[in-house]
């Protein structure tokens, strides 16, 4: 079945780069997504990448996709305290149009 | 423009009561999704609406859960005879149309607590 795995915690210092990793299982996935969830809030779409791409950059965010290994990563450059949140990786499930989410990586940014 | 709106933002109720959660999607979005997020967990898909098509209810956790959508507008998720395990954040999302290339945009959720 489809499954998305993420490490649960990541701690970095302000100004450093953060790299959040994700693995997925569905080789037919066409789009992969990154969402950010701040405390008490819903999910904010950060970025997404089509599976025929290797990389996508959007300001401080860089997404890398290794389709062979089914590995997705999100790099946040110059991490700020405002980046502290839970980051969810998701793949498109397809059968009902739903997304399949990992359990989220809690990013803590220390000043 | 306005995003996905959910109400109430918080709901506390006693076990056994019925609750109704509301989602107002982004205007023009034909696809609407409900997810459940238990504490410390990822999102669990519940149900999906596309236009006027009848939804597939197989993702709903039990027959106490039901959902409706009027045309391409507001949707309600109803939980009857609530149980403590129903405590969670219920998130609604919408997209312009179904399909992997149409990002889903989420509301802030309804935090449901069953006493």
mmCIF file of C-alpha atoms in Angstrom:
data_model
loop_
_atom_site.group_PDB
_atom_site.id
_atom_site.type_symbol
_atom_site.label_atom_id
_atom_site.label_comp_id
_atom_site.label_asym_id
_atom_site.label_seq_id
_atom_site.Cartn_x
_atom_site.Cartn_y
_atom_site.Cartn_z
ATOM 1 C CA UNK A 1 0.000 0.000 0.000
ATOM 2 C CA UNK A 2 0.907 3.641 -0.142
ATOM 3 C CA UNK A 3 2.940 5.049 2.711
ATOM 4 C CA UNK A 4 4.868 8.234 3.406
ATOM 5 C CA UNK A 5 7.628 8.293 6.010
ATOM 6 C CA UNK A 6 9.310 11.236 7.674
ATOM 7 C CA UNK A 7 11.586 11.681 10.641
ATOM 8 C CA UNK A 8 9.647 13.210 13.512
ATOM 9 C CA UNK A 9 11.990 15.903 14.793
ATOM 10 C CA UNK A 10 14.678 18.275 13.518
ATOM 11 C CA UNK A 11 16.466 20.972 15.488
ATOM 12 C CA UNK A 12 18.662 23.643 13.897
ATOM 13 C CA UNK A 13 20.201 26.960 14.825
ATOM 14 C CA UNK A 14 18.897 30.204 13.365
ATOM 15 C CA UNK A 15 20.716 31.016 10.137
ATOM 16 C CA UNK A 16 21.610 27.399 9.373
ATOM 17 C CA UNK A 17 20.021 25.361 6.591
ATOM 18 C CA UNK A 18 17.345 22.803 7.455
ATOM 19 C CA UNK A 19 16.837 19.640 5.451
ATOM 20 C CA UNK A 20 13.651 17.660 5.979
ATOM 21 C CA UNK A 21 13.526 14.236 4.367
ATOM 22 C CA UNK A 22 10.644 12.083 3.198
ATOM 23 C CA UNK A 23 10.261 8.717 1.518
ATOM 24 C CA UNK A 24 7.194 7.532 -0.337
ATOM 25 C CA UNK A 25 6.144 4.228 -1.828
ATOM 26 C CA UNK A 26 3.807 4.879 -4.748
ATOM 27 C CA UNK A 27 5.943 4.842 -7.879
ATOM 28 C CA UNK A 28 3.064 6.236 -9.904
ATOM 29 C CA UNK A 29 2.908 9.416 -7.834
ATOM 30 C CA UNK A 30 2.814 12.368 -10.156
ATOM 31 C CA UNK A 31 2.946 15.279 -7.733
ATOM 32 C CA UNK A 32 4.533 15.499 -4.308
ATOM 33 C CA UNK A 33 3.749 18.254 -1.848
ATOM 34 C CA UNK A 34 5.183 20.029 1.166
ATOM 35 C CA UNK A 35 2.861 21.656 3.684
ATOM 36 C CA UNK A 36 3.656 23.687 6.816
ATOM 37 C CA UNK A 37 1.504 23.633 9.949
ATOM 38 C CA UNK A 38 1.989 26.215 12.662
ATOM 39 C CA UNK A 39 0.488 25.621 16.127
ATOM 40 C CA UNK A 40 -3.294 25.838 16.116
ATOM 41 C CA UNK A 41 -3.462 26.431 12.385
ATOM 42 C CA UNK A 42 -4.338 24.474 9.294
ATOM 43 C CA UNK A 43 -1.923 23.350 6.609
ATOM 44 C CA UNK A 44 -0.233 25.948 4.435
ATOM 45 C CA UNK A 45 0.895 24.790 1.006
ATOM 46 C CA UNK A 46 4.610 25.541 0.673
ATOM 47 C CA UNK A 47 5.569 24.010 -2.631
ATOM 48 C CA UNK A 48 5.065 20.994 -4.851
ATOM 49 C CA UNK A 49 7.052 19.179 -7.477
ATOM 50 C CA UNK A 50 6.103 17.126 -10.488
ATOM 51 C CA UNK A 51 7.688 13.699 -10.607
ATOM 52 C CA UNK A 52 9.549 14.351 -13.869
ATOM 53 C CA UNK A 53 11.544 17.093 -12.154
ATOM 54 C CA UNK A 54 14.654 16.626 -10.035
ATOM 55 C CA UNK A 55 14.669 19.979 -8.319
ATOM 56 C CA UNK A 56 12.503 23.002 -7.722
ATOM 57 C CA UNK A 57 13.620 26.223 -6.072
ATOM 58 C CA UNK A 58 11.383 28.903 -4.641
ATOM 59 C CA UNK A 59 13.160 31.651 -2.693
ATOM 60 C CA UNK A 60 14.574 30.009 0.459
ATOM 61 C CA UNK A 61 12.995 26.645 -0.346
ATOM 62 C CA UNK A 62 14.621 23.944 -2.463
ATOM 63 C CA UNK A 63 12.903 20.649 -3.170
ATOM 64 C CA UNK A 64 14.961 17.695 -4.356
ATOM 65 C CA UNK A 65 13.365 14.567 -5.774
ATOM 66 C CA UNK A 66 15.132 11.258 -6.283
ATOM 67 C CA UNK A 67 12.503 9.243 -8.087
ATOM 68 C CA UNK A 68 14.615 6.094 -8.248
ATOM 69 C CA UNK A 69 14.914 5.974 -4.460
ATOM 70 C CA UNK A 70 11.463 7.538 -3.903
ATOM 71 C CA UNK A 71 13.101 10.177 -1.732
ATOM 72 C CA UNK A 72 11.977 13.773 -1.395
ATOM 73 C CA UNK A 73 13.659 16.508 0.584
ATOM 74 C CA UNK A 74 12.878 20.091 1.524
ATOM 75 C CA UNK A 75 15.775 22.429 2.212
ATOM 76 C CA UNK A 76 15.142 25.722 3.957
ATOM 77 C CA UNK A 77 18.029 28.143 3.609
ATOM 78 C CA UNK A 78 18.845 30.679 6.339
ATOM 79 C CA UNK A 79 16.314 29.140 8.721
ATOM 80 C CA UNK A 80 14.505 31.640 10.918
ATOM 81 C CA UNK A 81 12.615 31.230 14.190
ATOM 82 C CA UNK A 82 9.421 31.852 12.211
ATOM 83 C CA UNK A 83 10.112 28.631 10.316
ATOM 84 C CA UNK A 84 9.462 26.629 13.488
ATOM 85 C CA UNK A 85 6.478 24.432 12.625
ATOM 86 C CA UNK A 86 5.530 20.915 11.570
ATOM 87 C CA UNK A 87 6.291 20.102 7.952
ATOM 88 C CA UNK A 88 4.268 17.476 6.129
ATOM 89 C CA UNK A 89 5.254 15.618 3.026
ATOM 90 C CA UNK A 90 2.346 14.308 0.930
ATOM 91 C CA UNK A 91 1.875 12.282 -2.208
ATOM 92 C CA UNK A 92 -1.164 12.266 -4.420
ATOM 93 C CA UNK A 93 -3.151 9.101 -3.579
ATOM 94 C CA UNK A 94 -5.136 9.089 -6.783
ATOM 95 C CA UNK A 95 -8.116 6.808 -6.232
ATOM 96 C CA UNK A 96 -10.236 9.498 -4.642
ATOM 97 C CA UNK A 97 -8.057 12.467 -5.300
ATOM 98 C CA UNK A 98 -6.833 12.482 -1.732
ATOM 99 C CA UNK A 99 -3.336 13.225 -0.515
ATOM 100 C CA UNK A 100 -1.437 10.699 1.580
ATOM 101 C CA UNK A 101 0.503 12.404 4.335
ATOM 102 C CA UNK A 102 3.501 11.552 6.442
ATOM 103 C CA UNK A 103 3.246 12.093 10.184
ATOM 104 C CA UNK A 104 5.114 15.369 9.933
ATOM 105 C CA UNK A 105 8.547 16.620 10.973
ATOM 106 C CA UNK A 106 8.617 19.100 13.832
ATOM 107 C CA UNK A 107 11.264 21.718 13.084
ATOM 108 C CA UNK A 108 12.625 23.642 16.060
ATOM 109 C CA UNK A 109 14.797 26.651 15.374
ATOM 110 C CA UNK A 110 17.041 27.805 18.203
ATOM 111 C CA UNK A 111 18.184 31.450 18.321
ATOM 112 C CA UNK B 1 -8.991 36.289 -1.831
ATOM 113 C CA UNK B 2 -10.816 34.303 0.826
ATOM 114 C CA UNK B 3 -9.447 30.921 1.706
ATOM 115 C CA UNK B 4 -11.187 27.793 2.940
ATOM 116 C CA UNK B 5 -13.353 28.680 5.919
ATOM 117 C CA UNK B 6 -14.296 26.186 8.629
ATOM 118 C CA UNK B 7 -16.632 26.564 11.565
ATOM 119 C CA UNK B 8 -16.705 26.271 14.444
ATOM 120 C CA UNK B 9 -12.978 26.654 15.074
ATOM 121 C CA UNK B 10 -13.345 24.805 18.374
ATOM 122 C CA UNK B 11 -16.053 22.476 19.653
ATOM 123 C CA UNK B 12 -16.267 20.835 23.049
ATOM 124 C CA UNK B 13 -19.132 18.443 23.606
ATOM 125 C CA UNK B 14 -20.181 15.565 25.759
ATOM 126 C CA UNK B 15 -19.888 11.969 24.695
ATOM 127 C CA UNK B 16 -23.028 10.798 22.944
ATOM 128 C CA UNK B 17 -23.981 14.171 21.479
ATOM 129 C CA UNK B 18 -24.155 14.873 17.749
ATOM 130 C CA UNK B 19 -21.888 17.511 16.156
ATOM 131 C CA UNK B 20 -21.955 19.236 12.801
ATOM 132 C CA UNK B 21 -18.841 20.729 11.245
ATOM 133 C CA UNK B 22 -18.986 23.163 8.357
ATOM 134 C CA UNK B 23 -16.625 23.871 5.478
ATOM 135 C CA UNK B 24 -16.891 26.704 2.986
ATOM 136 C CA UNK B 25 -14.459 26.080 0.115
ATOM 137 C CA UNK B 26 -12.673 28.646 -1.994
ATOM 138 C CA UNK B 27 -15.090 30.088 -4.521
ATOM 139 C CA UNK B 28 -14.917 28.216 -7.819
ATOM 140 C CA UNK B 29 -13.265 25.131 -6.350
ATOM 141 C CA UNK B 30 -15.197 22.068 -7.436
ATOM 142 C CA UNK B 31 -13.298 19.489 -5.384
ATOM 143 C CA UNK B 32 -13.658 19.343 -1.583
ATOM 144 C CA UNK B 33 -11.937 16.994 0.871
ATOM 145 C CA UNK B 34 -12.313 16.176 4.550
ATOM 146 C CA UNK B 35 -9.403 14.887 6.627
ATOM 147 C CA UNK B 36 -8.972 14.033 10.290
ATOM 148 C CA UNK B 37 -5.810 14.781 12.255
ATOM 149 C CA UNK B 38 -5.375 13.049 15.580
ATOM 150 C CA UNK B 39 -2.916 14.483 18.083
ATOM 151 C CA UNK B 40 0.644 14.042 16.859
ATOM 152 C CA UNK B 41 -0.436 12.252 13.697
ATOM 153 C CA UNK B 42 -0.578 12.943 10.020
ATOM 154 C CA UNK B 43 -3.817 13.480 8.166
ATOM 155 C CA UNK B 44 -6.289 10.684 7.620
ATOM 156 C CA UNK B 45 -8.503 11.025 4.544
ATOM 157 C CA UNK B 46 -12.237 10.813 5.196
ATOM 158 C CA UNK B 47 -14.259 11.763 2.115
ATOM 159 C CA UNK B 48 -14.122 13.668 -1.153
ATOM 160 C CA UNK B 49 -16.745 15.587 -3.126
ATOM 161 C CA UNK B 50 -16.506 16.500 -6.785
ATOM 162 C CA UNK B 51 -19.264 18.640 -8.238
ATOM 163 C CA UNK B 52 -22.632 16.938 -7.939
ATOM 164 C CA UNK B 53 -21.272 13.395 -8.010
ATOM 165 C CA UNK B 54 -22.166 11.047 -5.164
ATOM 166 C CA UNK B 55 -19.154 10.654 -2.846
ATOM 167 C CA UNK B 56 -17.408 7.424 -1.978
ATOM 168 C CA UNK B 57 -18.054 6.983 1.740
ATOM 169 C CA UNK B 58 -15.653 4.100 2.274
ATOM 170 C CA UNK B 59 -13.078 6.309 4.004
ATOM 171 C CA UNK B 60 -15.430 7.373 6.776
ATOM 172 C CA UNK B 61 -14.368 5.720 10.083
ATOM 173 C CA UNK B 62 -17.812 4.438 11.062
ATOM 174 C CA UNK B 63 -21.481 4.737 10.205
ATOM 175 C CA UNK B 64 -21.748 7.487 12.806
ATOM 176 C CA UNK B 65 -19.998 9.761 10.315
ATOM 177 C CA UNK B 66 -21.799 11.326 7.379
ATOM 178 C CA UNK B 67 -21.097 14.219 5.045
ATOM 179 C CA UNK B 68 -23.032 16.278 2.580
ATOM 180 C CA UNK B 69 -22.268 18.946 0.074
ATOM 181 C CA UNK B 70 -24.727 21.252 -1.621
ATOM 182 C CA UNK B 71 -23.700 21.630 -5.235
ATOM 183 C CA UNK B 72 -20.234 23.120 -5.360
ATOM 184 C CA UNK B 73 -20.471 25.095 -2.161
ATOM 185 C CA UNK B 74 -20.680 24.401 1.544
ATOM 186 C CA UNK B 75 -20.094 20.952 3.002
ATOM 187 C CA UNK B 76 -21.043 19.616 6.413
ATOM 188 C CA UNK B 77 -19.515 16.688 8.264
ATOM 189 C CA UNK B 78 -21.803 15.225 10.914
ATOM 190 C CA UNK B 79 -20.737 12.898 13.691
ATOM 191 C CA UNK B 80 -23.560 11.210 15.561
ATOM 192 C CA UNK B 81 -23.321 9.796 19.094
ATOM 193 C CA UNK B 82 -19.790 11.118 19.504
ATOM 194 C CA UNK B 83 -17.154 8.995 21.223
ATOM 195 C CA UNK B 84 -13.929 10.088 22.895
ATOM 196 C CA UNK B 85 -11.892 8.639 20.036
ATOM 197 C CA UNK B 86 -13.565 11.178 17.738
ATOM 198 C CA UNK B 87 -11.507 13.922 19.412
ATOM 199 C CA UNK B 88 -9.282 15.351 16.703
ATOM 200 C CA UNK B 89 -8.823 18.281 14.363
ATOM 201 C CA UNK B 90 -11.070 17.984 11.320
ATOM 202 C CA UNK B 91 -9.574 19.683 8.299
ATOM 203 C CA UNK B 92 -11.264 20.598 5.064
ATOM 204 C CA UNK B 93 -9.465 21.311 1.793
ATOM 205 C CA UNK B 94 -10.545 22.376 -1.660
ATOM 206 C CA UNK B 95 -8.978 22.460 -5.105
ATOM 207 C CA UNK B 96 -9.984 23.933 -8.452
ATOM 208 C CA UNK B 97 -10.654 20.451 -9.787
ATOM 209 C CA UNK B 98 -9.605 16.924 -8.922
ATOM 210 C CA UNK B 99 -6.215 15.811 -10.075
ATOM 211 C CA UNK B 100 -2.686 15.565 -8.820
ATOM 212 C CA UNK B 101 -1.667 18.829 -10.404
ATOM 213 C CA UNK B 102 -4.304 20.813 -8.521
ATOM 214 C CA UNK B 103 -2.977 21.729 -5.076
ATOM 215 C CA UNK B 104 -5.328 21.300 -2.150
ATOM 216 C CA UNK B 105 -5.784 24.371 0.017
ATOM 217 C CA UNK B 106 -6.688 23.810 3.646
ATOM 218 C CA UNK B 107 -8.800 25.628 6.181
ATOM 219 C CA UNK B 108 -7.684 26.110 9.787
ATOM 220 C CA UNK B 109 -9.722 23.160 10.958
ATOM 221 C CA UNK B 110 -12.248 22.448 13.682
ATOM 222 C CA UNK B 111 -10.742 21.236 16.954
ATOM 223 C CA UNK B 112 -13.224 18.752 18.367
ATOM 224 C CA UNK B 113 -12.963 17.619 21.976
ATOM 225 C CA UNK B 114 -15.274 14.943 23.339
ATOM 226 C CA UNK B 115 -15.547 14.901 27.132
#
